[in-house]
Short mmCIF file of C-alpha atoms in Angstrom, two decimals:
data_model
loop_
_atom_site.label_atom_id
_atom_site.label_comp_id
_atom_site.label_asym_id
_atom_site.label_seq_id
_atom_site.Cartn_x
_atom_site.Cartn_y
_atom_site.Cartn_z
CA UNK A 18 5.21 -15.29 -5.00
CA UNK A 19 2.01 -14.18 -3.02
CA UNK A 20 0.14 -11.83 -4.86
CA UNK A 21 0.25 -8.51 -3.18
CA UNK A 22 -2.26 -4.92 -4.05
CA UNK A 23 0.42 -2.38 -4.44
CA UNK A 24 0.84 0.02 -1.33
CA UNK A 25 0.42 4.06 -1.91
CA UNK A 26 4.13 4.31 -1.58
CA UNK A 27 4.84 1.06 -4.10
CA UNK A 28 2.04 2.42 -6.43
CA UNK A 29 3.68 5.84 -6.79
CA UNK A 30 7.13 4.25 -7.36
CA UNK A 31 5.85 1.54 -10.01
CA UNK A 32 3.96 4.72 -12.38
CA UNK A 33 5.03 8.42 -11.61
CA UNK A 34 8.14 8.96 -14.43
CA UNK A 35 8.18 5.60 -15.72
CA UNK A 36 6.90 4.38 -19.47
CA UNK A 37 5.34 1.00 -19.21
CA UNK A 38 3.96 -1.91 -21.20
CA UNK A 39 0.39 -2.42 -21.29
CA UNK A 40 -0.78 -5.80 -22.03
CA UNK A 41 -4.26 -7.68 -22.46
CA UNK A 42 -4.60 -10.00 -19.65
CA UNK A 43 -5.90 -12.99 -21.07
CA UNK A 44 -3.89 -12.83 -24.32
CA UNK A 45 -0.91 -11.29 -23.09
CA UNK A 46 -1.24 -9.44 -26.53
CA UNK A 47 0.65 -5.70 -26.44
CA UNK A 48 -2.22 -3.07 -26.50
CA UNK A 49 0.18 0.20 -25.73
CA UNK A 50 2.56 1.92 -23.54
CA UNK A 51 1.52 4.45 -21.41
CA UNK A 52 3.90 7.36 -19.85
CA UNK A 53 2.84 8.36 -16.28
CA UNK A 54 4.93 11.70 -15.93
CA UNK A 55 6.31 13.00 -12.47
CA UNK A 56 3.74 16.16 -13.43
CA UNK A 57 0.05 14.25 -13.50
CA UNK A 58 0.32 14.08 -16.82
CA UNK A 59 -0.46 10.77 -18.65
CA UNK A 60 0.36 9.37 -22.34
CA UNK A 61 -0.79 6.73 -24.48
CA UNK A 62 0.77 5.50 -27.20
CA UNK A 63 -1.82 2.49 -29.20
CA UNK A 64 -0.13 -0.24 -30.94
CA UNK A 65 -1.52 1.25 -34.10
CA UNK A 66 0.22 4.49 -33.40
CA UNK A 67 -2.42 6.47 -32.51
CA UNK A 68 -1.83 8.48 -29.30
CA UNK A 69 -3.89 10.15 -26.60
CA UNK A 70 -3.06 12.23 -23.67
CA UNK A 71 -4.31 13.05 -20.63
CA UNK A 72 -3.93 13.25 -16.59
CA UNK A 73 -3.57 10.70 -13.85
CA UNK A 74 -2.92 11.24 -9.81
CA UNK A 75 -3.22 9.26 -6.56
CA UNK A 76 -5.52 8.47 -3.62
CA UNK A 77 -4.30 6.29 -1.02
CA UNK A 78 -3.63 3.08 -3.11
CA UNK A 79 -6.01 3.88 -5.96
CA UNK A 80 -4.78 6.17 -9.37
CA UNK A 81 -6.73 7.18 -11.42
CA UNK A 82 -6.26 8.35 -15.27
CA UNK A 83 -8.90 10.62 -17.75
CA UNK A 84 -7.82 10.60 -20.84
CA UNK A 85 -8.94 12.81 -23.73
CA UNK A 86 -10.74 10.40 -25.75
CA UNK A 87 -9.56 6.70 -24.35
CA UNK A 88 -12.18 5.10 -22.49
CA UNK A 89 -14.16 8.10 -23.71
CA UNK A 90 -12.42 10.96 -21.68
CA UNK A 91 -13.74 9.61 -18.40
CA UNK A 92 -11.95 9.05 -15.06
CA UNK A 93 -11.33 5.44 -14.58
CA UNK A 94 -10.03 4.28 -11.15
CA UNK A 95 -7.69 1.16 -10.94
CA UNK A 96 -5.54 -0.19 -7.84
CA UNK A 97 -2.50 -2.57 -8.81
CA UNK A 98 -1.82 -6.08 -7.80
CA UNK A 99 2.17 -7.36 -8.09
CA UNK A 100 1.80 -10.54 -9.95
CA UNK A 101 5.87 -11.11 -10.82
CA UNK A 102 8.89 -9.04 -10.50
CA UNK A 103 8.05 -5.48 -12.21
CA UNK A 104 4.62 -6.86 -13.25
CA UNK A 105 1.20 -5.76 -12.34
CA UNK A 106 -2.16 -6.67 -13.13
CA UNK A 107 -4.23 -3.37 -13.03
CA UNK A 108 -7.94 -3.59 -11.77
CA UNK A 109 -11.24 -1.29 -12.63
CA UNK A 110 -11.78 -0.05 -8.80
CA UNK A 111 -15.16 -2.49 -9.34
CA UNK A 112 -12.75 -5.65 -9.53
CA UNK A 113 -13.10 -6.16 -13.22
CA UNK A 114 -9.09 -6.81 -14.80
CA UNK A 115 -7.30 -3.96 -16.84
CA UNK A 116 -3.53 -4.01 -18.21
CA UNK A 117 -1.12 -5.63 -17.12
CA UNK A 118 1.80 -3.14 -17.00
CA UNK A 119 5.35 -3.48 -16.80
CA UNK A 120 8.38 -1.72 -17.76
CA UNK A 121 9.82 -5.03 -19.33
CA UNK A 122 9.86 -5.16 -23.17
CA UNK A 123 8.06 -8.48 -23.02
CA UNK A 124 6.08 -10.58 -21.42
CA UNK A 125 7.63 -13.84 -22.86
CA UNK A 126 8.15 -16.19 -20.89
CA UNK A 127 7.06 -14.69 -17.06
CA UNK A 128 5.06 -16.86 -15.21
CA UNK A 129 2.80 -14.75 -13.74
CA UNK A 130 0.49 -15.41 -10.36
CA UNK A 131 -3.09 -15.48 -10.10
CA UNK A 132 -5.53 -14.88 -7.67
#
């Protein structure tokens, strides 16, 4: 698999009204799941179970979220890069990695690309 930065209309259909996984990149350890509502509005549910709410939205292929308090309630801009079947490895608009995100329960055992 070639690893591919999500399109605007694959980057809409991978977040708005789904609930996905969010996973540290280099552990592969479960940090949360985060809602993306077909409204704008975003949720974040911790592994600790502490939550957090907020808004997200679209520009070309870059979304953005601001949170309430995650990330200190500022507006973070990521683009997504397709990395296996229904997983992507979000990046900070500067490059740096975020979550990966996927709406499978696990990530055992996907091989994932690299770039």
């Amino acid at each position: 698999m070639i690893v591919a930065r999500l399109k605007p209309n694959e980057l809409r259909e991978f977040l708005f009204g789904k609930t996905l996984n969010c996973y540290d990149p280099e552990s592969r350890v479960h940090i949360a799941t985060a809602h993306y509502g077909q409204d704008g509005v975003c949720r974040m549910t911790f592994s600790d179970g502490t939550e957090d709410t907020g808004v997200f939205g679209l520009t070309d292929d870059i979304y953005w979220t601001q949170y309430k308090r995650f990330r200190s309630g500022t507006i973070n801009k990521f683009y997504l890069e397709s990395v296996a079947p229904q997983i992507a490895q979000a990046f900070h608009s500067d490059g740096r990695r975020a979550f990966l995100q996927t709406p499978l329960p696990t990530l055992e055992n996907e091989t994932l690309e690299s770039r």
